[in-house]
Amino acid sequence: MNKLLRSGLNIGSSVQSLLKSLTVKSSNQIQVKPIPDSIAESKTPIITYPWLLSTSKMRQEEPTFWSTIKQRELLYPEIERVQTHHLKKPTYDFPYYFYDDIKEVIEELFLVDLVSGTSECNTMVKSLNNIFAFEFMELKKNNITLEFDFKTEDNIPEFNTRLVQVLCTYGAYPIPPGYVAQVWPTYTLVVPEEELLFKSYDYQKKLQKIAMDEGVYIKVDTQLTFTNGVEFILRDKNGTVFFRDYRKRIDVQFCTPHFTPWDEIYELDSEGNWQLRFKWRVSDIDYLISGVFLEEYG
């Protein structure tokens, strides 16, 4: 599993158990760092809420010069793949309609789901929500309340979106027994284990066609830069603020549900404009579960 490093709000043993139950690509041991002195020296119970602090080391590996160049070069073919095969113009002008759609998702995420700890979450995939909801309840047990301040009118998040990566995963879902991931630079195929090794160009094209006919889900990695930043605030039982942390940028991954070429994924809104039948959901925040493979949408 990718290392989850945090020097602010460390991850508790209960959350570690949740993460270990998820299917991951690797098995590196999770490393836990202590909470800040500002909390440790107080009488406040240890906080395990998995919010990445401004002083924390990033959870993903530091990009190299060449990995950054490669990522930028691959982004446009990735976008073109989505535009050509899945979310087609003019019905859905990706990524521009995507930028509009995620505004509502982010607003609901920060102003409703993350501050209520609901198990019936509309904005996150289950694997991610399970972690945040569990740790929210731990805060609640200690009479600690959580809030996010965007420093805007009505506290509505205002942000700019930068696409980092767009990945399509093709194949049957749920994953049948004996199937594995065949990873290519701009997409992933879920194929029978005996088909994992490359045989020939023609055979690979046939394999890709079969997987694409079985369906796809799309993940979009983004960097959200908030106009006035976002402040993470914790209050004690008396309503007194005992911890604040300010950040300008947050890394968020969004995903679609799995759908096939024959599924009706569009519908008309009240004004007669086409829109997606489903909502984009948050599948990761600041690379908390970046090692999780094919987590569920719902």
PDB file of C-alpha atoms in Angstrom:
ATOM      1  CA  MET A   1       0.000   0.000   0.000  1.00  0.00           C
ATOM      2  CA  ASN A   2       1.215   3.459  -0.715  1.00  0.00           C
ATOM      3  CA  LYS A   3       2.613   5.132   2.364  1.00  0.00           C
ATOM      4  CA  LEU A   4       0.120   7.307   4.188  1.00  0.00           C
ATOM      5  CA  LEU A   5       2.314   9.903   5.812  1.00  0.00           C
ATOM      6  CA  ARG A   6       0.932  12.588   8.021  1.00  0.00           C
ATOM      7  CA  SER A   7       2.602  14.748  10.619  1.00  0.00           C
ATOM      8  CA  GLY A   8      -0.596  16.382  11.735  1.00  0.00           C
ATOM      9  CA  LEU A   9      -3.660  14.186  12.188  1.00  0.00           C
ATOM     10  CA  ASN A  10      -2.284  10.674  12.387  1.00  0.00           C
ATOM     11  CA  ILE A  11      -4.274   7.670  11.248  1.00  0.00           C
ATOM     12  CA  GLY A  12      -5.659   5.493  14.047  1.00  0.00           C
ATOM     13  CA  SER A  13      -5.463   1.714  14.332  1.00  0.00           C
ATOM     14  CA  SER A  14      -9.137   1.415  13.471  1.00  0.00           C
ATOM     15  CA  VAL A  15      -8.585   3.228  10.200  1.00  0.00           C
ATOM     16  CA  GLN A  16      -5.543   1.100   9.488  1.00  0.00           C
ATOM     17  CA  SER A  17      -7.813  -1.936   9.741  1.00  0.00           C
ATOM     18  CA  LEU A  18     -10.204  -0.382   7.277  1.00  0.00           C
ATOM     19  CA  LEU A  19      -7.405   0.332   4.830  1.00  0.00           C
ATOM     20  CA  LYS A  20      -5.917  -3.154   5.166  1.00  0.00           C
ATOM     21  CA  SER A  21      -9.291  -4.654   4.205  1.00  0.00           C
ATOM     22  CA  LEU A  22      -9.179  -2.892   0.844  1.00  0.00           C
ATOM     23  CA  THR A  23      -7.594  -4.444  -2.253  1.00  0.00           C
ATOM     24  CA  VAL A  24      -4.346  -2.662  -2.985  1.00  0.00           C
ATOM     25  CA  LYS A  25      -1.532  -2.815  -5.517  1.00  0.00           C
ATOM     26  CA  SER A  26       1.323  -3.101  -3.016  1.00  0.00           C
ATOM     27  CA  SER A  27       1.857  -3.965   0.620  1.00  0.00           C
ATOM     28  CA  ASN A  28       4.248  -1.351   1.997  1.00  0.00           C
ATOM     29  CA  GLN A  29       3.670  -0.811   5.695  1.00  0.00           C
ATOM     30  CA  ILE A  30       1.698   2.263   6.726  1.00  0.00           C
ATOM     31  CA  GLN A  31       3.842   4.769   8.585  1.00  0.00           C
ATOM     32  CA  VAL A  32       2.309   6.898  11.279  1.00  0.00           C
ATOM     33  CA  LYS A  33       3.761  10.181  12.501  1.00  0.00           C
ATOM     34  CA  PRO A  34       2.848  11.988  15.725  1.00  0.00           C
ATOM     35  CA  ILE A  35       0.354  14.811  15.994  1.00  0.00           C
ATOM     36  CA  PRO A  36       1.591  18.416  16.299  1.00  0.00           C
ATOM     37  CA  ASP A  37       2.889  19.773  19.607  1.00  0.00           C
ATOM     38  CA  SER A  38      -0.042  22.209  19.695  1.00  0.00           C
ATOM     39  CA  ILE A  39      -2.369  19.252  20.206  1.00  0.00           C
ATOM     40  CA  ALA A  40      -0.041  16.845  22.000  1.00  0.00           C
ATOM     41  CA  GLU A  41       0.664  19.355  24.781  1.00  0.00           C
ATOM     42  CA  SER A  42      -3.015  19.973  25.398  1.00  0.00           C
ATOM     43  CA  LYS A  43      -5.445  17.722  27.246  1.00  0.00           C
ATOM     44  CA  THR A  44      -7.394  17.136  24.058  1.00  0.00           C
ATOM     45  CA  PRO A  45      -7.775  13.457  23.064  1.00  0.00           C
ATOM     46  CA  ILE A  46      -5.549  12.299  20.203  1.00  0.00           C
ATOM     47  CA  ILE A  47      -7.091  13.269  16.883  1.00  0.00           C
ATOM     48  CA  THR A  48      -7.019  10.651  14.154  1.00  0.00           C
ATOM     49  CA  TYR A  49      -9.148  12.439  11.561  1.00  0.00           C
ATOM     50  CA  PRO A  50      -7.359  11.838   8.197  1.00  0.00           C
ATOM     51  CA  TRP A  51      -7.165  15.401   6.949  1.00  0.00           C
ATOM     52  CA  LEU A  52      -3.785  16.255   5.393  1.00  0.00           C
ATOM     53  CA  LEU A  53      -2.303  19.286   7.118  1.00  0.00           C
ATOM     54  CA  SER A  54      -0.334  22.079   5.505  1.00  0.00           C
ATOM     55  CA  THR A  55       2.711  20.971   7.508  1.00  0.00           C
ATOM     56  CA  SER A  56       2.383  17.316   6.542  1.00  0.00           C
ATOM     57  CA  LYS A  57       4.486  15.521   3.980  1.00  0.00           C
ATOM     58  CA  MET A  58       2.539  14.745   0.811  1.00  0.00           C
ATOM     59  CA  ARG A  59       1.286  11.173   0.670  1.00  0.00           C
ATOM     60  CA  GLN A  60       2.209  10.522  -2.955  1.00  0.00           C
ATOM     61  CA  GLU A  61       5.751  10.105  -4.180  1.00  0.00           C
ATOM     62  CA  GLU A  62       7.529  13.301  -5.145  1.00  0.00           C
ATOM     63  CA  PRO A  63       7.264  13.727  -8.940  1.00  0.00           C
ATOM     64  CA  THR A  64      10.487  13.788 -10.897  1.00  0.00           C
ATOM     65  CA  PHE A  65      11.205  16.040 -13.849  1.00  0.00           C
ATOM     66  CA  TRP A  66      10.620  13.190 -16.295  1.00  0.00           C
ATOM     67  CA  SER A  67       7.484  11.880 -14.603  1.00  0.00           C
ATOM     68  CA  THR A  68       6.000  15.380 -14.762  1.00  0.00           C
ATOM     69  CA  ILE A  69       6.805  15.698 -18.463  1.00  0.00           C
ATOM     70  CA  LYS A  70       5.362  12.248 -19.143  1.00  0.00           C
ATOM     71  CA  GLN A  71       2.178  13.022 -17.236  1.00  0.00           C
ATOM     72  CA  ARG A  72       1.613  16.239 -19.168  1.00  0.00           C
ATOM     73  CA  GLU A  73       2.277  14.529 -22.501  1.00  0.00           C
ATOM     74  CA  LEU A  74      -0.209  11.763 -21.729  1.00  0.00           C
ATOM     75  CA  LEU A  75      -2.980  14.060 -20.473  1.00  0.00           C
ATOM     76  CA  TYR A  76      -4.213  15.152 -23.900  1.00  0.00           C
ATOM     77  CA  PRO A  77      -4.473  11.591 -25.305  1.00  0.00           C
ATOM     78  CA  GLU A  78      -6.324  10.651 -22.110  1.00  0.00           C
ATOM     79  CA  ILE A  79      -8.806  13.508 -22.577  1.00  0.00           C
ATOM     80  CA  GLU A  80      -9.216  12.639 -26.254  1.00  0.00           C
ATOM     81  CA  ARG A  81      -9.984   9.019 -25.359  1.00  0.00           C
ATOM     82  CA  VAL A  82     -12.822  10.109 -23.083  1.00  0.00           C
ATOM     83  CA  GLN A  83     -14.155  12.580 -25.654  1.00  0.00           C
ATOM     84  CA  THR A  84     -14.027  10.030 -28.485  1.00  0.00           C
ATOM     85  CA  HIS A  85     -15.370   6.905 -26.809  1.00  0.00           C
ATOM     86  CA  HIS A  86     -17.354   7.825 -23.695  1.00  0.00           C
ATOM     87  CA  LEU A  87     -18.441  11.404 -22.946  1.00  0.00           C
ATOM     88  CA  LYS A  88     -18.991  12.745 -26.416  1.00  0.00           C
ATOM     89  CA  LYS A  89     -19.526  16.250 -27.734  1.00  0.00           C
ATOM     90  CA  PRO A  90     -21.872  18.042 -27.993  1.00  0.00           C
ATOM     91  CA  THR A  91     -23.927  16.013 -25.513  1.00  0.00           C
ATOM     92  CA  TYR A  92     -21.227  16.224 -22.849  1.00  0.00           C
ATOM     93  CA  ASP A  93     -18.274  18.499 -23.543  1.00  0.00           C
ATOM     94  CA  PHE A  94     -15.567  16.947 -21.380  1.00  0.00           C
ATOM     95  CA  PRO A  95     -13.736  18.358 -19.475  1.00  0.00           C
ATOM     96  CA  TYR A  96     -15.653  21.659 -19.451  1.00  0.00           C
ATOM     97  CA  TYR A  97     -18.967  20.191 -18.305  1.00  0.00           C
ATOM     98  CA  PHE A  98     -16.990  18.195 -15.751  1.00  0.00           C
ATOM     99  CA  TYR A  99     -15.647  21.441 -14.250  1.00  0.00           C
ATOM    100  CA  ASP A 100     -19.226  22.622 -13.717  1.00  0.00           C
ATOM    101  CA  ASP A 101     -20.499  19.304 -12.360  1.00  0.00           C
ATOM    102  CA  ILE A 102     -17.886  18.962  -9.637  1.00  0.00           C
ATOM    103  CA  LYS A 103     -18.714  22.353  -8.124  1.00  0.00           C
ATOM    104  CA  GLU A 104     -21.903  20.927  -6.640  1.00  0.00           C
ATOM    105  CA  VAL A 105     -20.076  17.779  -5.529  1.00  0.00           C
ATOM    106  CA  ILE A 106     -17.367  19.729  -3.690  1.00  0.00           C
ATOM    107  CA  GLU A 107     -19.907  21.992  -2.012  1.00  0.00           C
ATOM    108  CA  GLU A 108     -21.908  19.022  -0.722  1.00  0.00           C
ATOM    109  CA  LEU A 109     -18.739  17.157   0.258  1.00  0.00           C
ATOM    110  CA  PHE A 110     -17.351  19.869   2.541  1.00  0.00           C
ATOM    111  CA  LEU A 111     -20.541  21.488   3.812  1.00  0.00           C
ATOM    112  CA  VAL A 112     -22.640  18.343   4.350  1.00  0.00           C
ATOM    113  CA  ASP A 113     -20.964  14.941   4.194  1.00  0.00           C
ATOM    114  CA  LEU A 114     -17.583  15.605   5.850  1.00  0.00           C
ATOM    115  CA  VAL A 115     -19.153  17.595   8.699  1.00  0.00           C
ATOM    116  CA  SER A 116     -21.987  15.157   9.394  1.00  0.00           C
ATOM    117  CA  GLY A 117     -20.259  11.767   9.198  1.00  0.00           C
ATOM    118  CA  THR A 118     -23.161  10.252   7.320  1.00  0.00           C
ATOM    119  CA  SER A 119     -22.954   6.622   6.237  1.00  0.00           C
ATOM    120  CA  GLU A 120     -25.345   7.404   3.381  1.00  0.00           C
ATOM    121  CA  CYS A 121     -22.954   9.615   1.453  1.00  0.00           C
ATOM    122  CA  ASN A 122     -23.786  11.060  -1.967  1.00  0.00           C
ATOM    123  CA  THR A 123     -20.373  12.496  -2.753  1.00  0.00           C
ATOM    124  CA  MET A 124     -17.764   9.818  -1.940  1.00  0.00           C
ATOM    125  CA  VAL A 125     -17.232   6.185  -2.865  1.00  0.00           C
ATOM    126  CA  LYS A 126     -17.864   3.815   0.036  1.00  0.00           C
ATOM    127  CA  SER A 127     -14.243   2.944   0.706  1.00  0.00           C
ATOM    128  CA  LEU A 128     -13.347   6.609   1.201  1.00  0.00           C
ATOM    129  CA  ASN A 129     -16.496   7.558   3.090  1.00  0.00           C
ATOM    130  CA  ASN A 130     -16.046   4.660   5.526  1.00  0.00           C
ATOM    131  CA  ILE A 131     -12.770   6.177   6.690  1.00  0.00           C
ATOM    132  CA  PHE A 132     -14.008   9.758   7.066  1.00  0.00           C
ATOM    133  CA  ALA A 133     -17.353   8.748   8.618  1.00  0.00           C
ATOM    134  CA  PHE A 134     -15.685   6.492  11.190  1.00  0.00           C
ATOM    135  CA  GLU A 135     -13.199   9.159  12.240  1.00  0.00           C
ATOM    136  CA  PHE A 136     -15.952  11.780  12.377  1.00  0.00           C
ATOM    137  CA  MET A 137     -17.726   9.608  14.942  1.00  0.00           C
ATOM    138  CA  GLU A 138     -14.476   9.414  16.936  1.00  0.00           C
ATOM    139  CA  LEU A 139     -14.425  13.216  17.046  1.00  0.00           C
ATOM    140  CA  LYS A 140     -18.056  13.246  18.120  1.00  0.00           C
ATOM    141  CA  LYS A 141     -17.367  10.816  20.978  1.00  0.00           C
ATOM    142  CA  ASN A 142     -14.832  13.323  22.312  1.00  0.00           C
ATOM    143  CA  ASN A 143     -17.242  16.263  21.896  1.00  0.00           C
ATOM    144  CA  ILE A 144     -15.141  17.738  19.105  1.00  0.00           C
ATOM    145  CA  THR A 145     -16.832  19.478  16.196  1.00  0.00           C
ATOM    146  CA  LEU A 146     -15.349  19.902  12.756  1.00  0.00           C
ATOM    147  CA  GLU A 147     -15.827  22.651  10.199  1.00  0.00           C
ATOM    148  CA  PHE A 148     -14.319  23.967   6.977  1.00  0.00           C
ATOM    149  CA  ASP A 149     -14.090  27.701   6.353  1.00  0.00           C
ATOM    150  CA  PHE A 150     -13.735  28.840   2.725  1.00  0.00           C
ATOM    151  CA  LYS A 151     -13.795  32.540   3.623  1.00  0.00           C
ATOM    152  CA  THR A 152     -16.431  33.356   1.010  1.00  0.00           C
ATOM    153  CA  GLU A 153     -19.974  34.670   1.078  1.00  0.00           C
ATOM    154  CA  ASP A 154     -22.225  31.949   2.547  1.00  0.00           C
ATOM    155  CA  ASN A 155     -19.055  29.829   2.854  1.00  0.00           C
ATOM    156  CA  ILE A 156     -19.537  28.403  -0.645  1.00  0.00           C
ATOM    157  CA  PRO A 157     -16.303  26.851  -2.003  1.00  0.00           C
ATOM    158  CA  GLU A 158     -14.774  28.802  -4.882  1.00  0.00           C
ATOM    159  CA  PHE A 159     -11.931  27.118  -6.732  1.00  0.00           C
ATOM    160  CA  ASN A 160     -10.089  26.598  -9.996  1.00  0.00           C
ATOM    161  CA  THR A 161      -9.574  23.096 -11.362  1.00  0.00           C
ATOM    162  CA  ARG A 162      -6.464  21.712 -13.004  1.00  0.00           C
ATOM    163  CA  LEU A 163      -6.596  18.286 -14.606  1.00  0.00           C
ATOM    164  CA  VAL A 164      -3.676  16.073 -13.640  1.00  0.00           C
ATOM    165  CA  GLN A 165      -4.609  12.689 -15.063  1.00  0.00           C
ATOM    166  CA  VAL A 166      -7.581  10.977 -16.711  1.00  0.00           C
ATOM    167  CA  LEU A 167      -7.644   7.177 -16.523  1.00  0.00           C
ATOM    168  CA  CYS A 168     -10.112   4.759 -18.116  1.00  0.00           C
ATOM    169  CA  THR A 169     -10.422   1.223 -16.754  1.00  0.00           C
ATOM    170  CA  TYR A 170     -12.095  -1.262 -19.108  1.00  0.00           C
ATOM    171  CA  GLY A 171     -13.581  -4.661 -18.366  1.00  0.00           C
ATOM    172  CA  ALA A 172     -16.242  -6.529 -16.428  1.00  0.00           C
ATOM    173  CA  TYR A 173     -17.369  -5.171 -13.083  1.00  0.00           C
ATOM    174  CA  PRO A 174     -17.462  -6.452 -10.402  1.00  0.00           C
ATOM    175  CA  ILE A 175     -14.140  -8.058 -11.276  1.00  0.00           C
ATOM    176  CA  PRO A 176     -14.639 -11.783 -11.986  1.00  0.00           C
ATOM    177  CA  PRO A 177     -12.427 -14.300 -10.167  1.00  0.00           C
ATOM    178  CA  GLY A 178      -9.172 -14.915 -11.972  1.00  0.00           C
ATOM    179  CA  TYR A 179      -9.075 -11.486 -13.646  1.00  0.00           C
ATOM    180  CA  VAL A 180      -6.173  -9.054 -13.282  1.00  0.00           C
ATOM    181  CA  ALA A 181      -5.234  -5.521 -14.339  1.00  0.00           C
ATOM    182  CA  GLN A 182      -3.213  -5.006 -17.510  1.00  0.00           C
ATOM    183  CA  VAL A 183      -1.895  -1.459 -17.146  1.00  0.00           C
ATOM    184  CA  TRP A 184      -1.063   0.712 -20.161  1.00  0.00           C
ATOM    185  CA  PRO A 185       0.096   4.359 -20.141  1.00  0.00           C
ATOM    186  CA  THR A 186      -3.359   5.877 -20.773  1.00  0.00           C
ATOM    187  CA  TYR A 187      -5.783   3.118 -19.765  1.00  0.00           C
ATOM    188  CA  THR A 188      -6.146  -0.169 -17.882  1.00  0.00           C
ATOM    189  CA  LEU A 189      -7.729  -3.428 -19.066  1.00  0.00           C
ATOM    190  CA  VAL A 190      -9.255  -5.972 -16.685  1.00  0.00           C
ATOM    191  CA  VAL A 191      -8.495  -9.296 -18.369  1.00  0.00           C
ATOM    192  CA  PRO A 192      -8.252 -13.018 -17.535  1.00  0.00           C
ATOM    193  CA  GLU A 193      -4.953 -13.773 -15.833  1.00  0.00           C
ATOM    194  CA  GLU A 194      -3.821 -15.968 -18.718  1.00  0.00           C
ATOM    195  CA  GLU A 195      -4.153 -12.965 -21.063  1.00  0.00           C
ATOM    196  CA  LEU A 196      -1.935 -10.683 -18.982  1.00  0.00           C
ATOM    197  CA  LEU A 197       1.190 -11.042 -21.123  1.00  0.00           C
ATOM    198  CA  PHE A 198       1.322  -9.312 -24.506  1.00  0.00           C
ATOM    199  CA  LYS A 199       1.032 -11.751 -27.429  1.00  0.00           C
ATOM    200  CA  SER A 200       0.722  -9.647 -30.577  1.00  0.00           C
ATOM    201  CA  TYR A 201      -0.602  -6.284 -31.707  1.00  0.00           C
ATOM    202  CA  ASP A 202      -3.667  -7.770 -33.431  1.00  0.00           C
ATOM    203  CA  TYR A 203      -4.477  -9.996 -30.470  1.00  0.00           C
ATOM    204  CA  GLN A 204      -4.089  -7.069 -28.071  1.00  0.00           C
ATOM    205  CA  LYS A 205      -6.522  -4.956 -30.103  1.00  0.00           C
ATOM    206  CA  LYS A 206      -9.041  -7.800 -29.926  1.00  0.00           C
ATOM    207  CA  LEU A 207      -8.546  -8.070 -26.170  1.00  0.00           C
ATOM    208  CA  GLN A 208      -9.029  -4.315 -25.786  1.00  0.00           C
ATOM    209  CA  LYS A 209     -12.253  -4.396 -27.817  1.00  0.00           C
ATOM    210  CA  ILE A 210     -13.674  -7.154 -25.615  1.00  0.00           C
ATOM    211  CA  ALA A 211     -12.812  -5.232 -22.443  1.00  0.00           C
ATOM    212  CA  MET A 212     -14.258  -1.963 -23.775  1.00  0.00           C
ATOM    213  CA  ASP A 213     -17.520  -3.715 -24.669  1.00  0.00           C
ATOM    214  CA  GLU A 214     -17.756  -4.985 -21.088  1.00  0.00           C
ATOM    215  CA  GLY A 215     -17.752  -1.419 -19.779  1.00  0.00           C
ATOM    216  CA  VAL A 216     -15.628   1.359 -18.346  1.00  0.00           C
ATOM    217  CA  TYR A 217     -15.264   3.624 -15.389  1.00  0.00           C
ATOM    218  CA  ILE A 218     -13.348   6.885 -15.552  1.00  0.00           C
ATOM    219  CA  LYS A 219     -11.153   8.423 -12.874  1.00  0.00           C
ATOM    220  CA  VAL A 220     -10.049  12.049 -13.043  1.00  0.00           C
ATOM    221  CA  ASP A 221      -7.219  13.316 -10.839  1.00  0.00           C
ATOM    222  CA  THR A 222      -7.433  17.054 -10.171  1.00  0.00           C
ATOM    223  CA  GLN A 223      -5.771  19.817  -8.207  1.00  0.00           C
ATOM    224  CA  LEU A 224      -8.311  22.227  -6.738  1.00  0.00           C
ATOM    225  CA  THR A 225      -6.960  25.666  -5.864  1.00  0.00           C
ATOM    226  CA  PHE A 226      -9.398  27.538  -3.630  1.00  0.00           C
ATOM    227  CA  THR A 227      -9.765  31.268  -4.186  1.00  0.00           C
ATOM    228  CA  ASN A 228      -9.414  32.151  -0.507  1.00  0.00           C
ATOM    229  CA  GLY A 229      -8.071  28.816   0.654  1.00  0.00           C
ATOM    230  CA  VAL A 230      -9.783  26.411   3.046  1.00  0.00           C
ATOM    231  CA  GLU A 231      -9.354  26.388   6.806  1.00  0.00           C
ATOM    232  CA  PHE A 232      -9.744  23.150   8.745  1.00  0.00           C
ATOM    233  CA  ILE A 233     -11.109  23.953  12.223  1.00  0.00           C
ATOM    234  CA  LEU A 234     -11.657  21.842  15.339  1.00  0.00           C
ATOM    235  CA  ARG A 235     -13.686  23.049  18.339  1.00  0.00           C
ATOM    236  CA  ASP A 236     -13.995  21.564  21.813  1.00  0.00           C
ATOM    237  CA  LYS A 237     -17.239  20.898  23.672  1.00  0.00           C
ATOM    238  CA  ASN A 238     -17.463  24.581  24.654  1.00  0.00           C
ATOM    239  CA  GLY A 239     -17.205  25.719  21.046  1.00  0.00           C
ATOM    240  CA  THR A 240     -13.673  27.021  21.550  1.00  0.00           C
ATOM    241  CA  VAL A 241     -11.341  26.625  18.597  1.00  0.00           C
ATOM    242  CA  PHE A 242      -8.299  24.591  19.642  1.00  0.00           C
ATOM    243  CA  PHE A 243      -6.882  23.766  16.217  1.00  0.00           C
ATOM    244  CA  ARG A 244      -6.721  25.524  12.844  1.00  0.00           C
ATOM    245  CA  ASP A 245      -4.919  24.628   9.639  1.00  0.00           C
ATOM    246  CA  TYR A 246      -5.002  26.544   6.370  1.00  0.00           C
ATOM    247  CA  ARG A 247      -4.413  25.168   2.889  1.00  0.00           C
ATOM    248  CA  LYS A 248      -4.732  26.646  -0.581  1.00  0.00           C
ATOM    249  CA  ARG A 249      -4.703  23.512  -2.733  1.00  0.00           C
ATOM    250  CA  ILE A 250      -6.276  20.077  -2.365  1.00  0.00           C
ATOM    251  CA  ASP A 251      -5.776  17.023  -4.568  1.00  0.00           C
ATOM    252  CA  VAL A 252      -9.092  15.338  -5.360  1.00  0.00           C
ATOM    253  CA  GLN A 253      -9.877  12.346  -7.535  1.00  0.00           C
ATOM    254  CA  PHE A 254     -13.332  11.951  -9.078  1.00  0.00           C
ATOM    255  CA  CYS A 255     -14.843   8.870 -10.700  1.00  0.00           C
ATOM    256  CA  THR A 256     -17.857   7.713 -12.667  1.00  0.00           C
ATOM    257  CA  PRO A 257     -19.793   4.515 -12.014  1.00  0.00           C
ATOM    258  CA  HIS A 258     -19.074   1.569 -14.297  1.00  0.00           C
ATOM    259  CA  PHE A 259     -21.101   1.792 -17.505  1.00  0.00           C
ATOM    260  CA  THR A 260     -21.223  -0.016 -20.852  1.00  0.00           C
ATOM    261  CA  PRO A 261     -21.500   1.400 -24.391  1.00  0.00           C
ATOM    262  CA  TRP A 262     -25.187   0.464 -24.358  1.00  0.00           C
ATOM    263  CA  ASP A 263     -26.155   2.164 -21.094  1.00  0.00           C
ATOM    264  CA  GLU A 264     -28.200   5.362 -21.214  1.00  0.00           C
ATOM    265  CA  ILE A 265     -25.908   7.769 -19.393  1.00  0.00           C
ATOM    266  CA  TYR A 266     -27.599  11.039 -20.431  1.00  0.00           C
ATOM    267  CA  GLU A 267     -30.893  12.694 -19.567  1.00  0.00           C
ATOM    268  CA  LEU A 268     -32.537  16.074 -20.096  1.00  0.00           C
ATOM    269  CA  ASP A 269     -32.625  18.582 -17.261  1.00  0.00           C
ATOM    270  CA  SER A 270     -35.566  20.870 -16.485  1.00  0.00           C
ATOM    271  CA  GLU A 271     -34.385  23.349 -19.122  1.00  0.00           C
ATOM    272  CA  GLY A 272     -34.052  20.764 -21.869  1.00  0.00           C
ATOM    273  CA  ASN A 273     -30.255  20.481 -21.746  1.00  0.00           C
ATOM    274  CA  TRP A 274     -28.405  17.181 -21.715  1.00  0.00           C
ATOM    275  CA  GLN A 275     -26.718  16.109 -18.498  1.00  0.00           C
ATOM    276  CA  LEU A 276     -25.259  12.932 -17.029  1.00  0.00           C
ATOM    277  CA  ARG A 277     -27.661  10.587 -15.269  1.00  0.00           C
ATOM    278  CA  PHE A 278     -25.060  10.025 -12.572  1.00  0.00           C
ATOM    279  CA  LYS A 279     -22.982  12.327 -10.377  1.00  0.00           C
ATOM    280  CA  TRP A 280     -19.228  12.381 -10.326  1.00  0.00           C
ATOM    281  CA  ARG A 281     -18.101  11.007  -6.965  1.00  0.00           C
ATOM    282  CA  VAL A 282     -14.969  11.697  -4.981  1.00  0.00           C
ATOM    283  CA  SER A 283     -12.814   8.556  -4.949  1.00  0.00           C
ATOM    284  CA  ASP A 284      -9.774  10.013  -3.163  1.00  0.00           C
ATOM    285  CA  ILE A 285      -8.675  13.122  -1.266  1.00  0.00           C
ATOM    286  CA  ASP A 286      -4.979  13.994  -1.060  1.00  0.00           C
ATOM    287  CA  TYR A 287      -4.014  10.436  -2.047  1.00  0.00           C
ATOM    288  CA  LEU A 288      -5.415   8.921   1.148  1.00  0.00           C
ATOM    289  CA  ILE A 289      -6.304   5.637  -0.572  1.00  0.00           C
ATOM    290  CA  SER A 290      -4.382   5.992  -3.820  1.00  0.00           C
ATOM    291  CA  GLY A 291      -3.289   2.349  -3.643  1.00  0.00           C
ATOM    292  CA  VAL A 292      -6.855   1.040  -3.691  1.00  0.00           C
ATOM    293  CA  PHE A 293      -7.692  -0.711  -6.951  1.00  0.00           C
ATOM    294  CA  LEU A 294     -11.194  -0.604  -8.436  1.00  0.00           C
ATOM    295  CA  GLU A 295     -13.086   0.532  -5.354  1.00  0.00           C
ATOM    296  CA  GLU A 296     -16.842   0.615  -5.624  1.00  0.00           C
ATOM    297  CA  TYR A 297     -18.668   3.713  -6.836  1.00  0.00           C
ATOM    298  CA  GLY A 298     -21.779   3.500  -4.701  1.00  0.00           C
TER     299      GLY A 298
END
